[in-house]
Amino acid sequence: MLNFYRLRQDYLSFKGTERLDLINRLSTNEVNSLEKFGTCKTILTSDKGRIIDLLTLYNLGDIIFVSCSFNNAEPVVAHLDKYTIMDDFTVKNLSGTHETILFTGNSSAEFVSRFAGINTGSADDKNVFCYKRS
């Protein structure tokens, strides 16, 4: 049986030499050691320890691609801008530019391959793949 889910999320990108250091200071997890192509989750908190959002960080090398809660990108950006004074850090709101659809089931790789015209490999070879709509 084939199932699919549209994941409602907003997306951001972090750039600058201090991108991990700033997030490390403003969130709950240690992210400075996040390796290239690594991923981790961290909770962005206010100065009083209140939760702003749960962020999922994807280290793509020159940028950190970030997912956050749907319709919460602007508060996250505002919070980060508040604490970016002398840091080499820029944040860009990518809301509305990316979509995430999760396909599950025995024939999900075959379905995506036929539907989108993408060679996803066999289900045994590849559990995750990315597709960018042009």
mmCIF file of C-alpha atoms in Angstrom:
data_model
loop_
_atom_site.group_PDB
_atom_site.id
_atom_site.type_symbol
_atom_site.label_atom_id
_atom_site.label_comp_id
_atom_site.label_asym_id
_atom_site.label_seq_id
_atom_site.Cartn_x
_atom_site.Cartn_y
_atom_site.Cartn_z
ATOM 1 C CA MET A 1 0.000 0.000 0.000
ATOM 2 C CA LEU A 2 1.320 3.421 -0.966
ATOM 3 C CA ASN A 3 0.874 6.330 1.440
ATOM 4 C CA PHE A 4 2.039 9.904 1.234
ATOM 5 C CA TYR A 5 2.105 12.825 3.614
ATOM 6 C CA ARG A 6 2.720 16.486 2.960
ATOM 7 C CA LEU A 7 4.884 17.765 5.765
ATOM 8 C CA ARG A 8 4.021 21.368 6.573
ATOM 9 C CA GLN A 9 7.254 23.120 7.487
ATOM 10 C CA ASP A 10 9.024 26.399 6.891
ATOM 11 C CA TYR A 11 12.631 26.523 5.765
ATOM 12 C CA LEU A 12 15.575 28.830 6.410
ATOM 13 C CA SER A 13 19.205 29.036 5.386
ATOM 14 C CA PHE A 14 22.053 30.140 7.638
ATOM 15 C CA LYS A 15 25.270 31.530 6.174
ATOM 16 C CA GLY A 16 28.449 33.027 7.589
ATOM 17 C CA THR A 17 31.520 31.776 9.403
ATOM 18 C CA GLU A 18 29.795 31.906 12.800
ATOM 19 C CA ARG A 19 26.530 30.237 11.747
ATOM 20 C CA LEU A 20 26.954 27.196 13.991
ATOM 21 C CA ASP A 21 28.417 29.172 16.894
ATOM 22 C CA LEU A 22 25.413 31.510 17.102
ATOM 23 C CA ILE A 23 22.909 28.645 17.016
ATOM 24 C CA ASN A 24 25.015 26.799 19.591
ATOM 25 C CA ARG A 25 24.692 29.773 21.974
ATOM 26 C CA LEU A 26 20.938 30.249 21.440
ATOM 27 C CA SER A 27 19.732 26.656 21.485
ATOM 28 C CA THR A 28 19.771 23.558 23.650
ATOM 29 C CA ASN A 29 22.044 21.153 21.760
ATOM 30 C CA GLU A 30 25.737 21.380 21.008
ATOM 31 C CA VAL A 31 25.838 22.015 17.252
ATOM 32 C CA ASN A 32 29.392 23.327 16.744
ATOM 33 C CA SER A 33 30.621 19.828 15.913
ATOM 34 C CA LEU A 34 27.929 19.199 13.265
ATOM 35 C CA GLU A 35 29.828 17.583 10.403
ATOM 36 C CA LYS A 36 29.330 18.364 6.723
ATOM 37 C CA PHE A 37 26.214 16.552 5.465
ATOM 38 C CA GLY A 38 25.284 15.857 9.078
ATOM 39 C CA THR A 39 21.949 16.680 10.643
ATOM 40 C CA CYS A 40 20.701 17.370 14.154
ATOM 41 C CA LYS A 41 17.734 18.781 16.008
ATOM 42 C CA THR A 42 17.974 21.592 18.528
ATOM 43 C CA ILE A 43 15.491 23.772 20.389
ATOM 44 C CA LEU A 44 15.860 27.516 19.868
ATOM 45 C CA THR A 45 15.124 29.241 23.176
ATOM 46 C CA SER A 46 14.499 32.781 24.363
ATOM 47 C CA ASP A 47 16.706 34.508 26.926
ATOM 48 C CA LYS A 48 14.224 33.278 29.565
ATOM 49 C CA GLY A 49 14.497 29.676 28.393
ATOM 50 C CA ARG A 50 11.153 29.593 26.608
ATOM 51 C CA ILE A 51 10.883 27.526 23.446
ATOM 52 C CA ILE A 52 10.862 29.511 20.206
ATOM 53 C CA ASP A 53 10.916 26.462 17.891
ATOM 54 C CA LEU A 54 12.398 23.058 17.221
ATOM 55 C CA LEU A 55 14.972 23.416 14.436
ATOM 56 C CA THR A 56 16.346 20.631 12.278
ATOM 57 C CA LEU A 57 19.765 21.589 10.920
ATOM 58 C CA TYR A 58 21.282 20.110 7.759
ATOM 59 C CA ASN A 59 24.936 21.060 7.274
ATOM 60 C CA LEU A 60 25.466 21.429 3.527
ATOM 61 C CA GLY A 61 28.948 22.905 3.853
ATOM 62 C CA ASP A 62 28.705 26.601 2.990
ATOM 63 C CA ILE A 63 25.165 26.859 4.332
ATOM 64 C CA ILE A 64 23.022 25.301 7.004
ATOM 65 C CA PHE A 65 19.598 24.363 5.632
ATOM 66 C CA VAL A 66 17.020 24.506 8.428
ATOM 67 C CA SER A 67 13.460 23.314 8.859
ATOM 68 C CA CYS A 68 11.200 24.853 11.484
ATOM 69 C CA SER A 69 7.508 24.804 12.340
ATOM 70 C CA PHE A 70 5.015 25.860 9.685
ATOM 71 C CA ASN A 71 4.228 29.605 9.818
ATOM 72 C CA ASN A 72 6.984 30.176 12.372
ATOM 73 C CA ALA A 73 9.870 31.261 10.137
ATOM 74 C CA GLU A 74 9.389 34.982 10.783
ATOM 75 C CA PRO A 75 9.514 34.697 14.607
ATOM 76 C CA VAL A 76 12.644 32.529 14.289
ATOM 77 C CA VAL A 77 14.285 35.053 11.948
ATOM 78 C CA ALA A 78 13.331 37.950 14.248
ATOM 79 C CA HIS A 79 14.775 36.153 17.272
ATOM 80 C CA LEU A 80 18.046 35.371 15.485
ATOM 81 C CA ASP A 81 18.327 38.924 14.129
ATOM 82 C CA LYS A 82 17.895 40.246 17.671
ATOM 83 C CA TYR A 83 21.064 38.425 18.766
ATOM 84 C CA THR A 84 23.129 38.959 15.608
ATOM 85 C CA ILE A 85 25.225 42.024 16.403
ATOM 86 C CA MET A 86 28.835 41.523 15.326
ATOM 87 C CA ASP A 87 28.507 37.899 14.246
ATOM 88 C CA ASP A 88 29.267 36.795 10.681
ATOM 89 C CA PHE A 89 25.789 35.316 10.319
ATOM 90 C CA THR A 90 22.907 35.818 7.914
ATOM 91 C CA VAL A 91 19.558 34.085 7.889
ATOM 92 C CA LYS A 92 17.271 33.844 4.865
ATOM 93 C CA ASN A 93 13.613 32.891 5.028
ATOM 94 C CA LEU A 94 12.941 30.227 2.383
ATOM 95 C CA SER A 95 9.248 29.796 3.219
ATOM 96 C CA GLY A 96 7.216 28.816 0.184
ATOM 97 C CA THR A 97 10.267 27.791 -1.855
ATOM 98 C CA HIS A 98 10.443 24.138 -0.781
ATOM 99 C CA GLU A 99 7.952 21.366 -0.118
ATOM 100 C CA THR A 100 8.415 18.055 1.636
ATOM 101 C CA ILE A 101 6.359 15.023 0.721
ATOM 102 C CA LEU A 102 6.963 11.720 2.460
ATOM 103 C CA PHE A 103 6.118 8.568 0.516
ATOM 104 C CA THR A 104 5.899 5.280 2.397
ATOM 105 C CA GLY A 105 5.072 1.760 1.405
ATOM 106 C CA ASN A 106 6.539 -1.126 -0.544
ATOM 107 C CA SER A 107 6.153 0.548 -3.939
ATOM 108 C CA SER A 108 7.046 4.128 -2.944
ATOM 109 C CA ALA A 109 10.380 4.250 -4.817
ATOM 110 C CA GLU A 110 8.763 2.874 -7.979
ATOM 111 C CA PHE A 111 5.865 5.337 -7.708
ATOM 112 C CA VAL A 112 8.145 8.357 -7.335
ATOM 113 C CA SER A 113 10.331 7.120 -10.177
ATOM 114 C CA ARG A 114 7.347 6.864 -12.527
ATOM 115 C CA PHE A 115 5.487 9.932 -11.279
ATOM 116 C CA ALA A 116 8.401 12.364 -11.191
ATOM 117 C CA GLY A 117 10.646 10.738 -13.777
ATOM 118 C CA ILE A 118 13.459 10.374 -11.262
ATOM 119 C CA ASN A 119 15.610 7.281 -10.938
ATOM 120 C CA THR A 120 15.369 6.603 -7.220
ATOM 121 C CA GLY A 121 17.093 3.229 -7.315
ATOM 122 C CA SER A 122 15.520 0.226 -5.685
ATOM 123 C CA ALA A 123 13.793 0.480 -2.340
ATOM 124 C CA ASP A 124 16.604 -1.643 -0.897
ATOM 125 C CA ASP A 125 19.292 0.732 -2.150
ATOM 126 C CA LYS A 126 17.761 4.060 -1.294
ATOM 127 C CA ASN A 127 15.508 5.006 1.572
ATOM 128 C CA VAL A 128 15.835 8.762 1.174
ATOM 129 C CA PHE A 129 16.176 10.960 -1.868
ATOM 130 C CA CYS A 130 15.688 14.609 -2.737
ATOM 131 C CA TYR A 131 13.853 16.080 -5.647
ATOM 132 C CA LYS A 132 13.847 19.758 -6.481
ATOM 133 C CA ARG A 133 10.904 20.951 -8.499
ATOM 134 C CA SER A 134 11.989 23.393 -11.227
#
